[in-house]
Amino acid sequence: MTAGGIDLGQVAQRTMGEALRRGIAGVRVSAGRSRSVSVTWRKGRPDKVQESARRAVTLHLYLDGRYTTCSTNDLRPEALDRFLDGAAAMCRAMTPDPYRVLPDPSLYEGRDDRDLEIFDPAVAGITADQRKRFAAQIEAAALEVGGERAIQAETTWEDEENEFVQIHSNGFEGSRSGTTFGAWADVSFQDEGDKRPSGDWGAVCRRRADLPEAADVGRRAAEAGLRRLGARKIPTARRTMIVENRVVGGLLGHLLAAASGRALQQKQSFLETFLGKPFGSERLDLLDDPFVPAGLGSRAFDGEGIAAKRMPVFERGAFRNFYIDTYYGKKLGVPPTTGGRSNLVLAPGTRGLDEIIRDVRDGILVCGFLGGNSNSTTGDFSAGIYGTRIENGALGQPVAEMNVAGNHKDLWKRLVEAASDPWPYGSLRAPSLVFDAVQFSGT
């Protein structure tokens, strides 16, 4: 791979060779570059145009249990030599930790090198005028749909391309190239008194052709804002909770914080006693899938070079796997799985969201979470929400300034249905989720 006249593979090989020559026993090095361009549009003109380009080398050094990681963006040979001198000296100064080692080379084997479709050559043809025009079209659509109550819209287009090479001194070699395209809108509205609610909507994908039309982005953002006008608290009660597909990550992120090897090893995981056992509803089927075509998290290997594999996290409610890297695997005395998430795929159901809503007598469609906290040790959580009340099968009063609270060990048993609408614009492919009798705090 060549970036700006620099061969990333050669840079990585030279860096590793020089680190070994300095007496470092184990070396993991990656050399990469990225370029991104974004246009933010407001009040009928460009508000901000940014272009950034970055290239860097990142080192992980292992020496008799001593470990350090550092990076530099100065890839000139003489600068890299100074960087390596400092990195080697830093590594030797570290306190030994016997669990700090490179992955077992057997974990690199069996790599699936199928085309994951994560690079789109169309990125090279995107022009400055096209970026501005797309952002302007988002704004025009948002303000048209928002009508006279729309104050302003801020819209953004962004495209990025990146590539990197990674090698290890114990035999791993891998490389990856990727692109992303994104579009967002945030529309503010005049509401009662001094209230200024806003609606937002956006999408990120690997391929330019998969990005929604500009008018669609603007329309959806404006509609989200209009649904917040006149929002107020409603009485405290247990109600059906439907979490909109694009915000399900707010719940799953808290749940999966307890699924890390670090949380397990430090006795900070409420999932510790559930491994291989029922945890939630049978409708909780969650797969970590690194092979989703054009997925934002798709990969042939993880950050440690471990060959990617599909990994069930939950199967029919039972908890199956922690995310365990080499370090915490050694500490726990268990084989590593993988240190970080790829694409999370939550199994969808068969009914559309509208059909599900028609069967709800008293509930809330949660369209966003605000702040909140979650305890990975106990499972207790609390978060602010906004959304729309559901009464007798119809969407009604917008709600805001309310909280949902409980414990994950109880909440996920209350999952009664998944809709047929998995969110397509992220590494989390989750549909809208329906929970029964969830505690909401309001008036």
GROMACS .gro file of C-alpha atoms in nm:
model
  443
    1MET     CA    1   0.000   0.000   0.000
    2THR     CA    2   0.130   0.341  -0.095
    3ALA     CA    3   0.014   0.664   0.070
    4GLY     CA    4   0.137   1.000  -0.055
    5GLY     CA    5   0.448   0.843  -0.205
    6ILE     CA    6   0.517   0.636   0.109
    7ASP     CA    7   0.487   0.259   0.097
    8LEU     CA    8   0.312   0.168   0.421
    9GLY     CA    9   0.432  -0.191   0.405
   10GLN     CA   10   0.794  -0.082   0.376
   11VAL     CA   11   0.751   0.165   0.663
   12ALA     CA   12   0.604  -0.107   0.885
   13GLN     CA   13   0.877  -0.359   0.796
   14ARG     CA   14   1.157  -0.110   0.854
   15THR     CA   15   1.006   0.003   1.185
   16MET     CA   16   0.976  -0.354   1.310
   17GLY     CA   17   1.327  -0.440   1.200
   18GLU     CA   18   1.473  -0.139   1.377
   19ALA     CA   19   1.278  -0.216   1.695
   20LEU     CA   20   1.410  -0.573   1.695
   21ARG     CA   21   1.761  -0.443   1.632
   22ARG     CA   22   1.727  -0.236   1.950
   23GLY     CA   23   1.678  -0.554   2.150
   24ILE     CA   24   1.299  -0.557   2.178
   25ALA     CA   25   1.183  -0.920   2.174
   26GLY     CA   26   0.824  -0.873   2.056
   27VAL     CA   27   0.697  -0.606   1.819
   28ARG     CA   28   0.355  -0.523   1.682
   29VAL     CA   29   0.346  -0.235   1.438
   30SER     CA   30   0.083  -0.075   1.218
   31ALA     CA   31   0.133   0.195   0.958
   32GLY     CA   32  -0.169   0.376   0.824
   33ARG     CA   33  -0.308   0.682   0.662
   34SER     CA   34  -0.650   0.845   0.634
   35ARG     CA   35  -0.809   1.141   0.458
   36SER     CA   36  -1.146   1.291   0.537
   37VAL     CA   37  -1.343   1.586   0.400
   38SER     CA   38  -1.655   1.736   0.555
   39VAL     CA   39  -1.887   2.023   0.467
   40THR     CA   40  -2.123   2.174   0.724
   41TRP     CA   41  -2.403   2.388   0.577
   42ARG     CA   42  -2.612   2.647   0.762
   43LYS     CA   43  -2.829   2.942   0.664
   44GLY     CA   44  -2.792   2.875   0.292
   45ARG     CA   45  -2.414   2.867   0.278
   46PRO     CA   46  -2.112   2.665   0.388
   47ASP     CA   47  -2.055   2.714   0.758
   48LYS     CA   48  -1.745   2.500   0.785
   49VAL     CA   49  -1.534   2.305   0.538
   50GLN     CA   50  -1.270   2.074   0.678
   51GLU     CA   51  -1.015   1.848   0.520
   52SER     CA   52  -0.776   1.642   0.725
   53ALA     CA   53  -0.507   1.395   0.626
   54ARG     CA   54  -0.318   1.179   0.869
   55ARG     CA   55  -0.051   0.916   0.850
   56ALA     CA   56   0.100   0.743   1.148
   57VAL     CA   57   0.294   0.449   1.281
   58THR     CA   58   0.179   0.282   1.602
   59LEU     CA   59   0.410   0.053   1.800
   60HIS     CA   60   0.338  -0.209   2.065
   61LEU     CA   61   0.660  -0.331   2.226
   62TYR     CA   62   0.699  -0.640   2.447
   63LEU     CA   63   1.017  -0.719   2.642
   64ASP     CA   64   1.026  -0.972   2.929
   65GLY     CA   65   0.680  -0.871   3.047
   66ARG     CA   66   0.747  -0.502   2.996
   67TYR     CA   67   0.508  -0.334   2.754
   68THR     CA   68   0.448   0.005   2.601
   69THR     CA   69   0.258   0.150   2.309
   70CYS     CA   70   0.323   0.478   2.132
   71SER     CA   71   0.271   0.639   1.793
   72THR     CA   72   0.413   0.906   1.566
   73ASN     CA   73   0.299   1.083   1.251
   74ASP     CA   74   0.650   1.176   1.140
   75LEU     CA   75   0.748   0.894   0.905
   76ARG     CA   76   1.084   1.031   0.787
   77PRO     CA   77   1.358   0.770   0.849
   78GLU     CA   78   1.560   0.992   1.079
   79ALA     CA   79   1.248   1.088   1.279
   80LEU     CA   80   1.142   0.726   1.307
   81ASP     CA   81   1.486   0.635   1.440
   82ARG     CA   82   1.455   0.895   1.718
   83PHE     CA   83   1.102   0.773   1.788
   84LEU     CA   84   1.224   0.413   1.813
   85ASP     CA   85   1.505   0.509   2.051
   86GLY     CA   86   1.256   0.675   2.282
   87ALA     CA   87   1.002   0.392   2.256
   88ALA     CA   88   1.261   0.124   2.336
   89ALA     CA   89   1.389   0.319   2.635
   90MET     CA   90   1.033   0.367   2.759
   91CYS     CA   91   0.960  -0.004   2.728
   92ARG     CA   92   1.268  -0.096   2.933
   93ALA     CA   93   1.157   0.145   3.206
   94MET     CA   94   0.817  -0.020   3.251
   95THR     CA   95   0.730  -0.247   3.543
   96PRO     CA   96   0.716  -0.611   3.426
   97ASP     CA   97   0.374  -0.764   3.381
   98PRO     CA   98   0.391  -1.136   3.290
   99TYR     CA   99   0.054  -1.121   3.111
  100ARG     CA  100   0.178  -0.874   2.849
  101VAL     CA  101   0.263  -1.088   2.547
  102LEU     CA  102   0.190  -1.101   2.176
  103PRO     CA  103  -0.101  -1.326   2.077
  104ASP     CA  104  -0.030  -1.694   2.016
  105PRO     CA  105   0.046  -1.725   1.642
  106SER     CA  106  -0.211  -2.004   1.614
  107LEU     CA  107  -0.480  -1.737   1.661
  108TYR     CA  108  -0.375  -1.576   1.330
  109GLU     CA  109  -0.454  -1.895   1.138
  110GLY     CA  110  -0.770  -1.963   0.942
  111ARG     CA  111  -0.822  -1.604   0.839
  112ASP     CA  112  -1.115  -1.555   0.602
  113ASP     CA  113  -0.998  -1.314   0.331
  114ARG     CA  114  -1.327  -1.279   0.144
  115ASP     CA  115  -1.406  -0.940  -0.009
  116LEU     CA  116  -1.594  -0.755   0.264
  117GLU     CA  117  -1.685  -0.467   0.031
  118ILE     CA  118  -1.564  -0.203   0.274
  119PHE     CA  119  -1.381   0.009   0.015
  120ASP     CA  120  -1.570   0.206  -0.249
  121PRO     CA  121  -1.353   0.356  -0.527
  122ALA     CA  122  -1.628   0.614  -0.580
  123VAL     CA  123  -1.466   0.814  -0.299
  124ALA     CA  124  -1.200   0.936  -0.543
  125GLY     CA  125  -1.461   1.102  -0.765
  126ILE     CA  126  -1.641   1.309  -0.499
  127THR     CA  127  -1.595   1.679  -0.578
  128ALA     CA  128  -1.618   1.988  -0.358
  129ASP     CA  129  -1.929   2.102  -0.545
  130GLN     CA  130  -2.099   1.766  -0.491
  131ARG     CA  131  -2.035   1.781  -0.118
  132LYS     CA  132  -2.175   2.134  -0.090
  133ARG     CA  133  -2.474   2.055  -0.308
  134PHE     CA  134  -2.564   1.749  -0.102
  135ALA     CA  135  -2.544   1.941   0.226
  136ALA     CA  136  -2.749   2.226   0.077
  137GLN     CA  137  -3.017   1.985  -0.043
  138ILE     CA  138  -3.044   1.834   0.305
  139GLU     CA  139  -3.100   2.181   0.450
  140ALA     CA  140  -3.361   2.274   0.190
  141ALA     CA  141  -3.561   1.957   0.252
  142ALA     CA  142  -3.538   1.994   0.630
  143LEU     CA  143  -3.664   2.353   0.628
  144GLU     CA  144  -3.943   2.274   0.382
  145VAL     CA  145  -4.074   1.987   0.595
  146GLY     CA  146  -4.016   2.181   0.918
  147GLY     CA  147  -4.227   2.470   0.796
  148GLU     CA  148  -4.263   2.802   0.973
  149ARG     CA  149  -4.171   2.657   1.313
  150ALA     CA  150  -3.827   2.549   1.195
  151ILE     CA  151  -3.564   2.799   1.312
  152GLN     CA  152  -3.264   2.663   1.129
  153ALA     CA  153  -3.100   2.346   1.007
  154GLU     CA  154  -2.737   2.248   1.033
  155THR     CA  155  -2.639   1.977   0.786
  156THR     CA  156  -2.321   1.785   0.713
  157TRP     CA  157  -2.168   1.571   0.443
  158GLU     CA  158  -1.850   1.373   0.515
  159ASP     CA  159  -1.642   1.120   0.323
  160GLU     CA  160  -1.330   0.937   0.436
  161GLU     CA  161  -1.086   0.682   0.302
  162ASN     CA  162  -0.822   0.497   0.503
  163GLU     CA  163  -0.574   0.215   0.476
  164PHE     CA  164  -0.326   0.046   0.704
  165VAL     CA  165  -0.073  -0.236   0.722
  166GLN     CA  166  -0.013  -0.436   1.040
  167ILE     CA  167   0.269  -0.681   1.111
  168HIS     CA  168   0.391  -0.868   1.419
  169SER     CA  169   0.734  -1.009   1.491
  170ASN     CA  170   0.584  -1.354   1.553
  171GLY     CA  171   0.443  -1.392   1.205
  172PHE     CA  172   0.127  -1.188   1.154
  173GLU     CA  173   0.081  -0.976   0.840
  174GLY     CA  174  -0.242  -0.804   0.737
  175SER     CA  175  -0.376  -0.498   0.563
  176ARG     CA  176  -0.708  -0.326   0.515
  177SER     CA  177  -0.857  -0.038   0.311
  178GLY     CA  178  -1.191   0.122   0.381
  179THR     CA  179  -1.422   0.412   0.304
  180THR     CA  180  -1.711   0.577   0.482
  181PHE     CA  181  -1.975   0.823   0.364
  182GLY     CA  182  -2.196   1.011   0.605
  183ALA     CA  183  -2.477   1.268   0.603
  184TRP     CA  184  -2.649   1.431   0.901
  185ALA     CA  185  -2.904   1.699   0.980
  186ASP     CA  186  -3.001   1.875   1.301
  187VAL     CA  187  -3.310   2.097   1.285
  188SER     CA  188  -3.412   2.332   1.568
  189PHE     CA  189  -3.770   2.443   1.624
  190GLN     CA  190  -3.963   2.715   1.804
  191ASP     CA  191  -4.184   2.557   2.067
  192GLU     CA  192  -4.384   2.697   2.356
  193GLY     CA  193  -4.208   2.978   2.544
  194ASP     CA  194  -3.831   2.945   2.538
  195LYS     CA  195  -3.825   2.580   2.439
  196ARG     CA  196  -3.610   2.501   2.136
  197PRO     CA  197  -3.636   2.127   2.069
  198SER     CA  198  -3.441   1.980   1.783
  199GLY     CA  199  -3.469   1.682   1.557
  200ASP     CA  200  -3.174   1.497   1.413
  201TRP     CA  201  -3.119   1.213   1.172
  202GLY     CA  202  -2.815   1.078   0.992
  203ALA     CA  203  -2.661   0.783   0.817
  204VAL     CA  204  -2.311   0.639   0.773
  205CYS     CA  205  -2.220   0.363   0.528
  206ARG     CA  206  -1.927   0.212   0.344
  207ARG     CA  207  -2.058   0.264  -0.010
  208ARG     CA  208  -2.170   0.590  -0.165
  209ALA     CA  209  -2.466   0.424  -0.335
  210ASP     CA  210  -2.602   0.307   0.003
  211LEU     CA  211  -2.629   0.659   0.145
  212PRO     CA  212  -2.989   0.790   0.151
  213GLU     CA  213  -3.087   1.076  -0.075
  214ALA     CA  214  -3.022   1.424   0.066
  215ALA     CA  215  -3.392   1.509   0.074
  216ASP     CA  216  -3.461   1.193   0.276
  217VAL     CA  217  -3.201   1.288   0.539
  218GLY     CA  218  -3.346   1.637   0.576
  219ARG     CA  219  -3.707   1.516   0.586
  220ARG     CA  220  -3.642   1.256   0.853
  221ALA     CA  221  -3.455   1.505   1.074
  222ALA     CA  222  -3.737   1.759   1.047
  223GLU     CA  223  -4.002   1.496   1.119
  224ALA     CA  224  -3.807   1.390   1.428
  225GLY     CA  225  -3.809   1.751   1.549
  226LEU     CA  226  -4.178   1.805   1.477
  227ARG     CA  227  -4.258   1.500   1.689
  228ARG     CA  228  -4.096   1.674   1.988
  229LEU     CA  229  -4.311   1.988   1.977
  230GLY     CA  230  -4.532   2.025   2.282
  231ALA     CA  231  -4.353   1.744   2.466
  232ARG     CA  232  -4.423   1.712   2.837
  233LYS     CA  233  -4.404   1.467   3.124
  234ILE     CA  234  -4.679   1.215   3.175
  235PRO     CA  235  -4.760   1.025   3.494
  236THR     CA  236  -4.512   0.780   3.644
  237ALA     CA  237  -4.610   0.423   3.560
  238ARG     CA  238  -4.500   0.089   3.422
  239ARG     CA  239  -4.560   0.088   3.047
  240THR     CA  240  -4.469  -0.093   2.729
  241MET     CA  241  -4.142   0.052   2.600
  242ILE     CA  242  -4.058   0.045   2.229
  243VAL     CA  243  -3.703   0.158   2.158
  244GLU     CA  244  -3.659   0.294   1.804
  245ASN     CA  245  -3.403   0.101   1.599
  246ARG     CA  246  -3.156   0.385   1.559
  247VAL     CA  247  -3.124   0.438   1.936
  248VAL     CA  248  -3.116   0.074   2.053
  249GLY     CA  249  -2.739   0.116   2.084
  250GLY     CA  250  -2.799   0.333   2.390
  251LEU     CA  251  -2.927   0.027   2.575
  252LEU     CA  252  -2.700  -0.235   2.421
  253GLY     CA  253  -2.390  -0.029   2.489
  254HIS     CA  254  -2.458  -0.039   2.861
  255LEU     CA  255  -2.537  -0.410   2.850
  256LEU     CA  256  -2.217  -0.497   2.664
  257ALA     CA  257  -1.997  -0.291   2.895
  258ALA     CA  258  -2.036  -0.590   3.127
  259ALA     CA  259  -1.927  -0.831   2.850
  260SER     CA  260  -1.564  -0.717   2.837
  261GLY     CA  261  -1.273  -0.926   2.960
  262ARG     CA  262  -1.161  -0.633   3.171
  263ALA     CA  263  -1.495  -0.613   3.353
  264LEU     CA  264  -1.491  -0.989   3.408
  265GLN     CA  265  -1.135  -0.999   3.541
  266GLN     CA  266  -1.193  -0.705   3.776
  267LYS     CA  267  -1.517  -0.850   3.912
  268GLN     CA  268  -1.716  -0.564   3.763
  269SER     CA  269  -1.950  -0.765   3.539
  270PHE     CA  270  -2.307  -0.854   3.625
  271LEU     CA  271  -2.283  -1.111   3.343
  272GLU     CA  272  -2.016  -1.319   3.520
  273THR     CA  273  -2.259  -1.575   3.661
  274PHE     CA  274  -2.462  -1.601   3.340
  275LEU     CA  275  -2.202  -1.747   3.104
  276GLY     CA  276  -2.370  -2.039   2.928
  277LYS     CA  277  -2.692  -1.975   3.118
  278PRO     CA  278  -3.022  -1.794   3.049
  279PHE     CA  279  -2.998  -1.419   3.103
  280GLY     CA  280  -3.276  -1.251   2.908
  281SER     CA  281  -3.579  -1.324   2.697
  282GLU     CA  282  -3.555  -1.595   2.431
  283ARG     CA  283  -3.596  -1.312   2.180
  284LEU     CA  284  -3.249  -1.182   2.271
  285ASP     CA  285  -3.033  -1.316   1.986
  286LEU     CA  286  -2.718  -1.110   1.938
  287LEU     CA  287  -2.435  -1.209   1.702
  288ASP     CA  288  -2.097  -1.044   1.659
  289ASP     CA  289  -2.053  -1.084   1.283
  290PRO     CA  290  -1.732  -0.950   1.122
  291PHE     CA  291  -1.841  -1.064   0.774
  292VAL     CA  292  -2.144  -0.841   0.708
  293PRO     CA  293  -2.099  -0.717   0.349
  294ALA     CA  294  -2.006  -0.346   0.357
  295GLY     CA  295  -2.049  -0.340   0.735
  296LEU     CA  296  -1.887  -0.057   0.929
  297GLY     CA  297  -1.732  -0.313   1.165
  298SER     CA  298  -1.645  -0.576   0.905
  299ARG     CA  299  -1.291  -0.714   0.923
  300ALA     CA  300  -1.077  -1.017   0.853
  301PHE     CA  301  -0.881  -0.978   1.178
  302ASP     CA  302  -0.913  -0.777   1.497
  303GLY     CA  303  -0.671  -0.523   1.642
  304GLU     CA  304  -0.444  -0.798   1.775
  305GLY     CA  305  -0.441  -0.986   1.445
  306ILE     CA  306  -0.668  -1.262   1.575
  307ALA     CA  307  -0.855  -1.414   1.280
  308ALA     CA  308  -1.213  -1.288   1.275
  309LYS     CA  309  -1.493  -1.534   1.343
  310ARG     CA  310  -1.864  -1.505   1.399
  311MET     CA  311  -1.927  -1.507   1.773
  312PRO     CA  312  -2.266  -1.543   1.942
  313VAL     CA  313  -2.300  -1.303   2.234
  314PHE     CA  314  -2.653  -1.402   2.330
  315GLU     CA  315  -2.847  -1.700   2.191
  316ARG     CA  316  -3.218  -1.721   2.272
  317GLY     CA  317  -3.147  -1.522   2.586
  318ALA     CA  318  -2.847  -1.723   2.706
  319PHE     CA  319  -2.516  -1.540   2.744
  320ARG     CA  320  -2.247  -1.712   2.536
  321ASN     CA  321  -1.923  -1.512   2.512
  322PHE     CA  322  -1.720  -1.235   2.669
  323TYR     CA  323  -1.495  -1.010   2.460
  324ILE     CA  324  -1.155  -1.128   2.580
  325ASP     CA  325  -0.824  -1.016   2.434
  326THR     CA  326  -0.485  -1.180   2.489
  327TYR     CA  327  -0.399  -0.980   2.801
  328TYR     CA  328  -0.718  -1.054   2.990
  329GLY     CA  329  -0.725  -1.408   2.854
  330LYS     CA  330  -0.387  -1.468   3.020
  331LYS     CA  331  -0.506  -1.309   3.344
  332LEU     CA  332  -0.824  -1.513   3.347
  333GLY     CA  333  -0.660  -1.833   3.227
  334VAL     CA  334  -0.901  -1.870   2.935
  335PRO     CA  335  -0.855  -1.861   2.556
  336PRO     CA  336  -0.902  -1.519   2.393
  337THR     CA  337  -1.215  -1.461   2.186
  338THR     CA  338  -1.161  -1.111   2.048
  339GLY     CA  339  -1.082  -0.783   2.216
  340GLY     CA  340  -1.340  -0.564   2.049
  341ARG     CA  341  -1.671  -0.566   1.869
  342SER     CA  342  -1.716  -0.591   1.493
  343ASN     CA  343  -2.075  -0.573   1.365
  344LEU     CA  344  -2.349  -0.652   1.613
  345VAL     CA  345  -2.652  -0.816   1.455
  346LEU     CA  346  -2.965  -0.850   1.664
  347ALA     CA  347  -3.213  -1.091   1.511
  348PRO     CA  348  -3.519  -0.907   1.372
  349GLY     CA  349  -3.879  -1.017   1.404
  350THR     CA  350  -4.152  -1.048   1.145
  351ARG     CA  351  -4.379  -0.751   1.217
  352GLY     CA  352  -4.329  -0.389   1.116
  353LEU     CA  353  -4.311  -0.112   1.377
  354ASP     CA  354  -4.650   0.034   1.278
  355GLU     CA  355  -4.819  -0.304   1.320
  356ILE     CA  356  -4.660  -0.352   1.663
  357ILE     CA  357  -4.770  -0.006   1.779
  358ARG     CA  358  -5.131  -0.087   1.688
  359ASP     CA  359  -5.130  -0.361   1.952
  360VAL     CA  360  -5.001  -0.139   2.236
  361ARG     CA  361  -5.260  -0.004   2.479
  362ASP     CA  362  -5.032   0.217   2.692
  363GLY     CA  363  -4.668   0.269   2.606
  364ILE     CA  364  -4.389   0.502   2.499
  365LEU     CA  365  -4.194   0.495   2.174
  366VAL     CA  366  -3.847   0.598   2.288
  367CYS     CA  367  -3.677   0.807   2.016
  368GLY     CA  368  -3.370   0.910   2.214
  369PHE     CA  369  -3.181   0.873   2.541
  370LEU     CA  370  -3.040   1.170   2.731
  371GLY     CA  371  -2.745   1.117   2.961
  372GLY     CA  372  -2.792   0.855   3.226
  373ASN     CA  373  -2.567   0.593   3.379
  374SER     CA  374  -2.529   0.218   3.406
  375ASN     CA  375  -2.340   0.013   3.664
  376SER     CA  376  -2.160  -0.279   3.499
  377THR     CA  377  -2.114  -0.449   3.837
  378THR     CA  378  -2.475  -0.450   3.955
  379GLY     CA  379  -2.667  -0.394   3.630
  380ASP     CA  380  -2.858  -0.094   3.765
  381PHE     CA  381  -2.926   0.177   3.506
  382SER     CA  382  -3.111   0.506   3.466
  383ALA     CA  383  -3.147   0.733   3.162
  384GLY     CA  384  -3.346   1.032   3.047
  385ILE     CA  385  -3.569   0.971   2.746
  386TYR     CA  386  -3.780   1.154   2.494
  387GLY     CA  387  -4.030   1.008   2.253
  388THR     CA  388  -4.401   0.969   2.190
  389ARG     CA  389  -4.677   0.822   2.403
  390ILE     CA  390  -4.875   0.531   2.258
  391GLU     CA  391  -5.241   0.513   2.356
  392ASN     CA  392  -5.480   0.248   2.232
  393GLY     CA  393  -5.265   0.160   1.934
  394ALA     CA  394  -5.189   0.515   1.813
  395LEU     CA  395  -4.902   0.759   1.855
  396GLY     CA  396  -5.013   1.057   2.062
  397GLN     CA  397  -4.857   1.305   2.303
  398PRO     CA  398  -4.484   1.379   2.267
  399VAL     CA  399  -4.306   1.312   2.597
  400ALA     CA  400  -3.985   1.451   2.742
  401GLU     CA  401  -3.808   1.513   3.073
  402MET     CA  402  -3.881   1.156   3.183
  403ASN     CA  403  -3.655   0.878   3.304
  404VAL     CA  404  -3.648   0.506   3.255
  405ALA     CA  405  -3.475   0.303   3.526
  406GLY     CA  406  -3.424  -0.055   3.630
  407ASN     CA  407  -3.172  -0.336   3.619
  408HIS     CA  408  -3.041  -0.507   3.305
  409LYS     CA  409  -3.095  -0.848   3.463
  410ASP     CA  410  -3.466  -0.768   3.475
  411LEU     CA  411  -3.502  -0.547   3.167
  412TRP     CA  412  -3.383  -0.801   2.911
  413LYS     CA  413  -3.625  -1.061   3.047
  414ARG     CA  414  -3.897  -0.813   2.951
  415LEU     CA  415  -3.801  -0.812   2.583
  416VAL     CA  416  -4.115  -0.943   2.415
  417GLU     CA  417  -4.060  -0.864   2.046
  418ALA     CA  418  -3.819  -0.732   1.787
  419ALA     CA  419  -3.955  -0.548   1.485
  420SER     CA  420  -3.861  -0.624   1.125
  421ASP     CA  421  -3.666  -0.298   1.077
  422PRO     CA  422  -3.293  -0.349   1.150
  423TRP     CA  423  -3.102  -0.020   1.136
  424PRO     CA  424  -2.881  -0.034   0.824
  425TYR     CA  425  -2.650   0.263   0.885
  426GLY     CA  426  -2.406   0.151   1.150
  427SER     CA  427  -2.208  -0.136   1.297
  428LEU     CA  428  -2.513  -0.219   1.510
  429ARG     CA  429  -2.779  -0.385   1.294
  430ALA     CA  430  -3.061  -0.382   1.549
  431PRO     CA  431  -3.436  -0.352   1.494
  432SER     CA  432  -3.678  -0.161   1.715
  433LEU     CA  433  -3.727  -0.352   2.041
  434VAL     CA  434  -4.039  -0.396   2.253
  435PHE     CA  435  -4.020  -0.435   2.633
  436ASP     CA  436  -4.312  -0.508   2.861
  437ALA     CA  437  -4.393  -0.321   3.186
  438VAL     CA  438  -4.088  -0.095   3.210
  439GLN     CA  439  -4.075   0.168   3.486
  440PHE     CA  440  -4.099   0.527   3.361
  441SER     CA  441  -4.069   0.823   3.599
  442GLY     CA  442  -4.261   1.141   3.512
  443THR     CA  443  -4.509   1.350   3.705
   0.00000   0.00000   0.00000
